[in-house]
Structure formats: structure tokens, C-alpha cells
Amino acid sequence: DAKTTQPTSMDCAEGRAANLPCNHSTISGNEYVYWYRQIHSQGPQYIIHGLKNNETNEMASLIITEDRKSSTLILPHATLRDTAVYYCIVSVLGGTSYGKLTFGQGTILTVHP
Amino acid sequence: EAQVTQNPRYLITVTGKKLTVTCSQNMNHEYMSWYRQDPGLGLRQIYYSMNVEVTDKGDVPEGYKVSRKEKRNFPLILESPSPNQTSLYFCASRSPNTEAFFGQGTRLTVV
């Protein structure tokens, strides 16, 4: 079973920030929050990950609450090409179980003109 | 360029005709896995491999085989395909301290 809960769908206007929430209330201390997206039927693409601090890269920002039970992915200036399914996943780094990613249904983000 | 390469991208076959979908990665990753994606069911792991000659079942292994004779390759084998294996398949690779990389997918239709 997926360890995360996300809204089924969201809309965003082009050029505006897209804020995608994720609940992971049962996250363990050694689990990271990862975000991937899948554009149409392509392979999932890594966006960003974090443990407890907020993170930013060239694609997005990740805000993790202090209790780590939820997070928000922020696409600062959404474009039409950001229309995709966004998956929030919790996963460990290292150890014996780092490889498997358990995907939920994700959030379908539609960016409209 | 770091990548996971799957072949073929599209395949239509008949029930019972053995087929192999190849997967190769150029990042020297230890972990490789196969997923299938079906409408309403999301991405589910079929098999995985922690390293050469080490493979194990994922969540939906029935009807599939894999092998890991070389670190870079992880083929998915369907010995006797059936229509319920019609799906979109993804190969992925990862190392302990990296994100996962996915191939572009193989759309398989079994008639």
C-alpha cells in the first residue's frame, strides 16, 4: 500500500505557482520524501527529494512540515509542459530496501493557458 | 548521458509466444527493477535485482521471469504471454544514494 495521500487532480494557470500537497503521516525517521512526475505515458522523472529541510533545485521547491507528516511540491512558474501526473513517494536511502518505490495514484496536474 | 534503455518500445504479440524485453543502464547502478502500469492500478513492481545474480519477486511476479547476468542488463522474460499481461512496462535502476532512473517504457499488447 502507498504510504502517501495526494489529491486526485489539480488545476493551475500558466505562469502561476503550482502547489501540490502530500500527506505521509506514517513516515519513518530514515525515509525521504521523493517527488516524481510522469508526462503522458513516459517513464517517471525525478524532480526533487528531501528529509526534513526544505529543498530547492532548478525544477521545483519542496517544503516539508516540521513534524514531517506532510509536504508540498512547488512549481514556481508552471508551464503547459508541466501538465503531468505527480507522485509523492517515501523511500529510504541505502540499506536493503532502498530500491523499491511504492507508487500511489498521484495527482494529475493540468496547467491551462 | 545517464539513461535506462528499453527495447522494444512497442510490441504486439500472440498468446503463448515467448518474448523478452531488454533493459540496459549505463550508470553502474546496483539495483534494477521492472514495473507494469495499468489504468486504475498505477505502477506495480514485478521483479527486482539488488545486484548481479541476485533477483527477487516484487508485488506482481506471476507470469514473468528475469535474469541479472551483467550489472548493466536486466531483461524481462514472458515465457508464455497472456492477454492479461497487456500493459505498459518500465525498467528502473538506482544506487543507494541516488534517485531512480526510469526507461521510456514498453507498450506490450498480447492478442
PDB file of C-alpha atoms in Angstrom:
ATOM      1  CA  ASP A   1       0.000   0.000   0.000  1.00  0.00           C
ATOM      2  CA  ALA A   2       1.123   3.507  -0.799  1.00  0.00           C
ATOM      3  CA  LYS A   3       2.306   5.433   2.231  1.00  0.00           C
ATOM      4  CA  THR A   4       1.226   8.778   0.859  1.00  0.00           C
ATOM      5  CA  THR A   5      -2.050  10.544   0.130  1.00  0.00           C
ATOM      6  CA  GLN A   6      -2.424  13.090  -2.635  1.00  0.00           C
ATOM      7  CA  PRO A   7      -5.364  14.883  -4.238  1.00  0.00           C
ATOM      8  CA  THR A   8      -6.554  13.198  -7.382  1.00  0.00           C
ATOM      9  CA  SER A   9      -6.309  16.273  -9.565  1.00  0.00           C
ATOM     10  CA  MET A  10      -5.409  19.947  -9.550  1.00  0.00           C
ATOM     11  CA  ASP A  11      -5.505  22.815 -11.995  1.00  0.00           C
ATOM     12  CA  CYS A  12      -3.102  25.694 -12.388  1.00  0.00           C
ATOM     13  CA  ALA A  13      -2.887  28.687 -14.674  1.00  0.00           C
ATOM     14  CA  GLU A  14       0.191  29.010 -16.814  1.00  0.00           C
ATOM     15  CA  GLY A  15       2.796  31.229 -15.205  1.00  0.00           C
ATOM     16  CA  ARG A  16       1.380  30.808 -11.724  1.00  0.00           C
ATOM     17  CA  ALA A  17       2.832  28.682  -8.953  1.00  0.00           C
ATOM     18  CA  ALA A  18       1.538  25.136  -8.651  1.00  0.00           C
ATOM     19  CA  ASN A  19       1.428  23.834  -5.073  1.00  0.00           C
ATOM     20  CA  LEU A  20       0.948  20.094  -4.826  1.00  0.00           C
ATOM     21  CA  PRO A  21       0.289  18.720  -1.330  1.00  0.00           C
ATOM     22  CA  CYS A  22       1.119  15.284   0.013  1.00  0.00           C
ATOM     23  CA  ASN A  23       0.341  13.603   3.309  1.00  0.00           C
ATOM     24  CA  HIS A  24       2.734  10.998   4.689  1.00  0.00           C
ATOM     25  CA  SER A  25       1.708  10.736   8.314  1.00  0.00           C
ATOM     26  CA  THR A  26       3.372   7.342   8.871  1.00  0.00           C
ATOM     27  CA  ILE A  27       6.770   8.335   7.523  1.00  0.00           C
ATOM     28  CA  SER A  28       9.727   6.809   9.349  1.00  0.00           C
ATOM     29  CA  GLY A  29      12.732   8.725  10.575  1.00  0.00           C
ATOM     30  CA  ASN A  30      15.005   7.377   7.868  1.00  0.00           C
ATOM     31  CA  GLU A  31      12.577   7.847   4.989  1.00  0.00           C
ATOM     32  CA  TYR A  32      12.947  10.637   2.492  1.00  0.00           C
ATOM     33  CA  VAL A  33      10.148  12.334   0.593  1.00  0.00           C
ATOM     34  CA  TYR A  34      10.599  11.986  -3.157  1.00  0.00           C
ATOM     35  CA  TRP A  35       8.650  13.560  -5.976  1.00  0.00           C
ATOM     36  CA  TYR A  36       8.471  12.158  -9.467  1.00  0.00           C
ATOM     37  CA  ARG A  37       6.309  13.092 -12.390  1.00  0.00           C
ATOM     38  CA  GLN A  38       5.072  11.212 -15.409  1.00  0.00           C
ATOM     39  CA  ILE A  39       4.296  13.124 -18.548  1.00  0.00           C
ATOM     40  CA  HIS A  40       1.748  11.288 -20.662  1.00  0.00           C
ATOM     41  CA  SER A  41       2.958   7.670 -20.722  1.00  0.00           C
ATOM     42  CA  GLN A  42       6.679   8.362 -20.487  1.00  0.00           C
ATOM     43  CA  GLY A  43       8.872   6.939 -17.750  1.00  0.00           C
ATOM     44  CA  PRO A  44       8.590   8.667 -14.379  1.00  0.00           C
ATOM     45  CA  GLN A  45      11.061  11.500 -13.989  1.00  0.00           C
ATOM     46  CA  TYR A  46      12.733  12.503 -10.735  1.00  0.00           C
ATOM     47  CA  ILE A  47      12.001  16.028  -9.522  1.00  0.00           C
ATOM     48  CA  ILE A  48      13.315  16.515  -6.004  1.00  0.00           C
ATOM     49  CA  HIS A  49      13.680  14.862  -2.621  1.00  0.00           C
ATOM     50  CA  GLY A  50      14.231  15.858   0.986  1.00  0.00           C
ATOM     51  CA  LEU A  51      14.478  14.525   4.514  1.00  0.00           C
ATOM     52  CA  LYS A  52      13.387  17.334   6.787  1.00  0.00           C
ATOM     53  CA  ASN A  53      14.781  20.566   5.443  1.00  0.00           C
ATOM     54  CA  ASN A  54      13.221  22.485   2.603  1.00  0.00           C
ATOM     55  CA  GLU A  55      14.899  21.852  -0.718  1.00  0.00           C
ATOM     56  CA  THR A  56      15.106  23.718  -3.997  1.00  0.00           C
ATOM     57  CA  ASN A  57      16.527  22.813  -7.366  1.00  0.00           C
ATOM     58  CA  GLU A  58      16.130  24.088 -10.899  1.00  0.00           C
ATOM     59  CA  MET A  59      12.797  22.328 -11.299  1.00  0.00           C
ATOM     60  CA  ALA A  60      10.957  22.845  -8.051  1.00  0.00           C
ATOM     61  CA  SER A  61      10.927  23.504  -4.328  1.00  0.00           C
ATOM     62  CA  LEU A  62       9.973  21.050  -1.630  1.00  0.00           C
ATOM     63  CA  ILE A  63       8.525  22.213   1.663  1.00  0.00           C
ATOM     64  CA  ILE A  64       8.369  19.606   4.444  1.00  0.00           C
ATOM     65  CA  THR A  65       6.481  20.357   7.639  1.00  0.00           C
ATOM     66  CA  GLU A  66       8.365  20.265  10.891  1.00  0.00           C
ATOM     67  CA  ASP A  67       6.642  17.054  12.014  1.00  0.00           C
ATOM     68  CA  ARG A  68       7.400  15.569   8.562  1.00  0.00           C
ATOM     69  CA  LYS A  69       3.848  14.332   8.182  1.00  0.00           C
ATOM     70  CA  SER A  70       3.173  16.335   5.058  1.00  0.00           C
ATOM     71  CA  SER A  71       4.934  18.187   2.296  1.00  0.00           C
ATOM     72  CA  THR A  72       4.272  20.468  -0.642  1.00  0.00           C
ATOM     73  CA  LEU A  73       5.894  20.456  -4.033  1.00  0.00           C
ATOM     74  CA  ILE A  74       6.039  23.897  -5.570  1.00  0.00           C
ATOM     75  CA  LEU A  75       6.488  24.544  -9.271  1.00  0.00           C
ATOM     76  CA  PRO A  76       7.142  28.294  -9.151  1.00  0.00           C
ATOM     77  CA  HIS A  77       6.078  29.239 -12.677  1.00  0.00           C
ATOM     78  CA  ALA A  78       4.060  26.431 -14.184  1.00  0.00           C
ATOM     79  CA  THR A  79       4.097  25.941 -17.949  1.00  0.00           C
ATOM     80  CA  LEU A  80       1.929  23.830 -20.204  1.00  0.00           C
ATOM     81  CA  ARG A  81       4.743  21.274 -20.304  1.00  0.00           C
ATOM     82  CA  ASP A  82       4.326  20.734 -16.569  1.00  0.00           C
ATOM     83  CA  THR A  83       0.987  19.026 -17.174  1.00  0.00           C
ATOM     84  CA  ALA A  84       1.627  15.541 -15.808  1.00  0.00           C
ATOM     85  CA  VAL A  85       0.880  13.085 -13.029  1.00  0.00           C
ATOM     86  CA  TYR A  86       2.904  13.936  -9.931  1.00  0.00           C
ATOM     87  CA  TYR A  87       3.823  11.209  -7.480  1.00  0.00           C
ATOM     88  CA  CYS A  88       4.852  11.757  -3.885  1.00  0.00           C
ATOM     89  CA  ILE A  89       6.790   8.744  -2.565  1.00  0.00           C
ATOM     90  CA  VAL A  90       8.580   7.997   0.685  1.00  0.00           C
ATOM     91  CA  SER A  91      11.740   5.953   0.393  1.00  0.00           C
ATOM     92  CA  VAL A  92      14.909   5.198   2.282  1.00  0.00           C
ATOM     93  CA  LEU A  93      18.409   5.814   1.052  1.00  0.00           C
ATOM     94  CA  GLY A  94      20.793   2.891   1.375  1.00  0.00           C
ATOM     95  CA  GLY A  95      20.112  -0.248   3.334  1.00  0.00           C
ATOM     96  CA  THR A  96      18.424  -3.267   1.798  1.00  0.00           C
ATOM     97  CA  SER A  97      15.092  -1.775   0.790  1.00  0.00           C
ATOM     98  CA  TYR A  98      16.147   1.419  -0.921  1.00  0.00           C
ATOM     99  CA  GLY A  99      15.325   0.290  -4.397  1.00  0.00           C
ATOM    100  CA  LYS A 100      11.586  -0.211  -4.346  1.00  0.00           C
ATOM    101  CA  LEU A 101       9.353   2.757  -4.940  1.00  0.00           C
ATOM    102  CA  THR A 102       5.718   2.351  -3.988  1.00  0.00           C
ATOM    103  CA  PHE A 103       3.603   4.487  -6.268  1.00  0.00           C
ATOM    104  CA  GLY A 104       0.161   5.714  -5.345  1.00  0.00           C
ATOM    105  CA  GLN A 105      -2.287   7.182  -7.809  1.00  0.00           C
ATOM    106  CA  GLY A 106      -0.581  10.563  -7.827  1.00  0.00           C
ATOM    107  CA  THR A 107      -2.017  13.989  -8.625  1.00  0.00           C
ATOM    108  CA  ILE A 108      -2.980  14.863 -12.163  1.00  0.00           C
ATOM    109  CA  LEU A 109      -1.815  18.445 -12.610  1.00  0.00           C
ATOM    110  CA  THR A 110      -3.335  20.282 -15.546  1.00  0.00           C
ATOM    111  CA  VAL A 111      -1.766  23.600 -16.475  1.00  0.00           C
ATOM    112  CA  HIS A 112      -4.064  25.689 -18.630  1.00  0.00           C
ATOM    113  CA  PRO A 113      -3.346  28.828 -20.675  1.00  0.00           C
TER     114      PRO A 113
ATOM    115  CA  GLU B   1      24.183  10.823 -20.757  1.00  0.00           C
ATOM    116  CA  ALA B   2      22.775   8.795 -17.874  1.00  0.00           C
ATOM    117  CA  GLN B   3      19.978   6.645 -19.140  1.00  0.00           C
ATOM    118  CA  VAL B   4      17.943   3.476 -18.929  1.00  0.00           C
ATOM    119  CA  THR B   5      17.184   1.995 -22.328  1.00  0.00           C
ATOM    120  CA  GLN B   6      14.348  -0.402 -23.002  1.00  0.00           C
ATOM    121  CA  ASN B   7      13.627  -2.285 -26.169  1.00  0.00           C
ATOM    122  CA  PRO B   8      11.336  -2.617 -27.914  1.00  0.00           C
ATOM    123  CA  ARG B   9       9.173   0.449 -27.262  1.00  0.00           C
ATOM    124  CA  TYR B  10       6.107  -1.169 -28.765  1.00  0.00           C
ATOM    125  CA  LEU B  11       5.313  -4.840 -29.207  1.00  0.00           C
ATOM    126  CA  ILE B  12       2.241  -6.745 -30.347  1.00  0.00           C
ATOM    127  CA  THR B  13       2.416 -10.489 -29.926  1.00  0.00           C
ATOM    128  CA  VAL B  14       0.188 -13.522 -29.750  1.00  0.00           C
ATOM    129  CA  THR B  15      -0.723 -15.572 -26.723  1.00  0.00           C
ATOM    130  CA  GLY B  16       1.919 -18.109 -25.820  1.00  0.00           C
ATOM    131  CA  LYS B  17       4.769 -16.780 -27.915  1.00  0.00           C
ATOM    132  CA  LYS B  18       7.788 -16.229 -25.716  1.00  0.00           C
ATOM    133  CA  LEU B  19       9.217 -12.734 -25.679  1.00  0.00           C
ATOM    134  CA  THR B  20      11.956 -10.748 -23.985  1.00  0.00           C
ATOM    135  CA  VAL B  21      12.011  -7.057 -23.203  1.00  0.00           C
ATOM    136  CA  THR B  22      15.536  -5.789 -22.726  1.00  0.00           C
ATOM    137  CA  CYS B  23      16.691  -3.158 -20.255  1.00  0.00           C
ATOM    138  CA  SER B  24      20.144  -1.637 -20.031  1.00  0.00           C
ATOM    139  CA  GLN B  25      21.554   1.131 -17.822  1.00  0.00           C
ATOM    140  CA  ASN B  26      24.851   2.988 -18.146  1.00  0.00           C
ATOM    141  CA  MET B  27      25.160   4.314 -14.586  1.00  0.00           C
ATOM    142  CA  ASN B  28      26.667   1.263 -12.885  1.00  0.00           C
ATOM    143  CA  HIS B  29      23.633   1.040 -10.629  1.00  0.00           C
ATOM    144  CA  GLU B  30      23.298  -1.955  -8.355  1.00  0.00           C
ATOM    145  CA  TYR B  31      19.508  -2.008  -8.142  1.00  0.00           C
ATOM    146  CA  MET B  32      17.280  -2.648 -11.148  1.00  0.00           C
ATOM    147  CA  SER B  33      13.596  -3.385 -11.315  1.00  0.00           C
ATOM    148  CA  TRP B  34      10.606  -3.824 -13.577  1.00  0.00           C
ATOM    149  CA  TYR B  35       7.214  -2.200 -13.145  1.00  0.00           C
ATOM    150  CA  ARG B  36       3.985  -2.538 -15.015  1.00  0.00           C
ATOM    151  CA  GLN B  37       1.434   0.229 -15.261  1.00  0.00           C
ATOM    152  CA  ASP B  38      -2.252  -0.389 -15.768  1.00  0.00           C
ATOM    153  CA  PRO B  39      -5.193   2.055 -15.695  1.00  0.00           C
ATOM    154  CA  GLY B  40      -6.554   2.416 -12.200  1.00  0.00           C
ATOM    155  CA  LEU B  41      -3.816   0.242 -10.704  1.00  0.00           C
ATOM    156  CA  GLY B  42      -0.845   2.546 -11.062  1.00  0.00           C
ATOM    157  CA  LEU B  43       2.754   1.341 -11.193  1.00  0.00           C
ATOM    158  CA  ARG B  44       3.404  -2.032  -9.612  1.00  0.00           C
ATOM    159  CA  GLN B  45       6.742  -3.727  -9.182  1.00  0.00           C
ATOM    160  CA  ILE B  46       7.161  -7.067 -10.954  1.00  0.00           C
ATOM    161  CA  TYR B  47      10.716  -8.159 -10.119  1.00  0.00           C
ATOM    162  CA  TYR B  48      13.832  -6.539  -8.815  1.00  0.00           C
ATOM    163  CA  SER B  49      17.537  -7.221  -8.575  1.00  0.00           C
ATOM    164  CA  MET B  50      19.851  -5.962  -5.855  1.00  0.00           C
ATOM    165  CA  ASN B  51      22.955  -6.877  -7.865  1.00  0.00           C
ATOM    166  CA  VAL B  52      24.361  -9.389 -10.333  1.00  0.00           C
ATOM    167  CA  GLU B  53      22.835 -12.840  -9.877  1.00  0.00           C
ATOM    168  CA  VAL B  54      20.528 -11.540  -7.122  1.00  0.00           C
ATOM    169  CA  THR B  55      16.862 -11.272  -8.086  1.00  0.00           C
ATOM    170  CA  ASP B  56      13.599 -11.409  -6.192  1.00  0.00           C
ATOM    171  CA  LYS B  57       9.873 -11.118  -6.696  1.00  0.00           C
ATOM    172  CA  GLY B  58       8.067  -7.847  -6.455  1.00  0.00           C
ATOM    173  CA  ASP B  59       4.338  -7.422  -5.993  1.00  0.00           C
ATOM    174  CA  VAL B  60       3.092  -8.965  -9.245  1.00  0.00           C
ATOM    175  CA  PRO B  61       5.646 -11.553 -10.425  1.00  0.00           C
ATOM    176  CA  GLU B  62       3.297 -14.221 -11.835  1.00  0.00           C
ATOM    177  CA  GLY B  63       3.969 -14.968 -15.489  1.00  0.00           C
ATOM    178  CA  TYR B  64       7.330 -13.221 -15.603  1.00  0.00           C
ATOM    179  CA  LYS B  65      10.983 -14.173 -15.310  1.00  0.00           C
ATOM    180  CA  VAL B  66      14.120 -12.073 -15.056  1.00  0.00           C
ATOM    181  CA  SER B  67      17.849 -12.569 -15.035  1.00  0.00           C
ATOM    182  CA  ARG B  68      20.809 -10.421 -13.990  1.00  0.00           C
ATOM    183  CA  LYS B  69      23.972 -11.861 -15.500  1.00  0.00           C
ATOM    184  CA  GLU B  70      25.596  -8.482 -16.002  1.00  0.00           C
ATOM    185  CA  LYS B  71      25.273  -5.380 -13.903  1.00  0.00           C
ATOM    186  CA  ARG B  72      24.015  -3.201 -16.724  1.00  0.00           C
ATOM    187  CA  ASN B  73      21.326  -5.535 -18.132  1.00  0.00           C
ATOM    188  CA  PHE B  74      18.065  -6.763 -16.642  1.00  0.00           C
ATOM    189  CA  PRO B  75      15.814  -8.445 -19.222  1.00  0.00           C
ATOM    190  CA  LEU B  76      12.174  -9.242 -18.562  1.00  0.00           C
ATOM    191  CA  ILE B  77      11.030 -12.567 -19.971  1.00  0.00           C
ATOM    192  CA  LEU B  78       7.469 -13.627 -20.665  1.00  0.00           C
ATOM    193  CA  GLU B  79       7.645 -17.365 -21.345  1.00  0.00           C
ATOM    194  CA  SER B  80       4.002 -17.719 -22.349  1.00  0.00           C
ATOM    195  CA  PRO B  81       2.359 -14.317 -22.604  1.00  0.00           C
ATOM    196  CA  SER B  82      -1.343 -13.977 -21.985  1.00  0.00           C
ATOM    197  CA  PRO B  83      -3.736 -11.098 -22.720  1.00  0.00           C
ATOM    198  CA  ASN B  84      -3.749 -10.028 -19.058  1.00  0.00           C
ATOM    199  CA  GLN B  85      -0.092  -9.115 -19.477  1.00  0.00           C
ATOM    200  CA  THR B  86      -1.038  -6.402 -21.916  1.00  0.00           C
ATOM    201  CA  SER B  87       0.383  -3.368 -20.186  1.00  0.00           C
ATOM    202  CA  LEU B  88       2.923  -0.564 -20.160  1.00  0.00           C
ATOM    203  CA  TYR B  89       6.227  -1.737 -18.731  1.00  0.00           C
ATOM    204  CA  PHE B  90       9.009   0.307 -17.193  1.00  0.00           C
ATOM    205  CA  CYS B  91      12.513  -0.637 -16.197  1.00  0.00           C
ATOM    206  CA  ALA B  92      14.243   1.363 -13.487  1.00  0.00           C
ATOM    207  CA  SER B  93      17.680   1.500 -11.918  1.00  0.00           C
ATOM    208  CA  ARG B  94      19.044   3.063  -8.787  1.00  0.00           C
ATOM    209  CA  SER B  95      22.051   3.158  -6.499  1.00  0.00           C
ATOM    210  CA  PRO B  96      21.766   3.517  -2.708  1.00  0.00           C
ATOM    211  CA  ASN B  97      22.371   7.260  -2.759  1.00  0.00           C
ATOM    212  CA  THR B  98      20.698   8.306  -5.977  1.00  0.00           C
ATOM    213  CA  GLU B  99      17.218   8.813  -7.261  1.00  0.00           C
ATOM    214  CA  ALA B 100      15.678   6.174  -9.502  1.00  0.00           C
ATOM    215  CA  PHE B 101      16.005   6.438 -13.264  1.00  0.00           C
ATOM    216  CA  PHE B 102      13.298   5.014 -15.493  1.00  0.00           C
ATOM    217  CA  GLY B 103      13.292   3.857 -19.062  1.00  0.00           C
ATOM    218  CA  GLN B 104      10.875   5.250 -21.617  1.00  0.00           C
ATOM    219  CA  GLY B 105       8.565   2.290 -21.401  1.00  0.00           C
ATOM    220  CA  THR B 106       7.491  -0.684 -23.481  1.00  0.00           C
ATOM    221  CA  ARG B 107       3.886  -0.904 -24.537  1.00  0.00           C
ATOM    222  CA  LEU B 108       3.024  -4.584 -24.869  1.00  0.00           C
ATOM    223  CA  THR B 109      -0.159  -5.934 -26.409  1.00  0.00           C
ATOM    224  CA  VAL B 110      -0.894  -9.661 -26.227  1.00  0.00           C
ATOM    225  CA  VAL B 111      -3.694 -10.836 -28.501  1.00  0.00           C
TER     226      VAL B 111
END
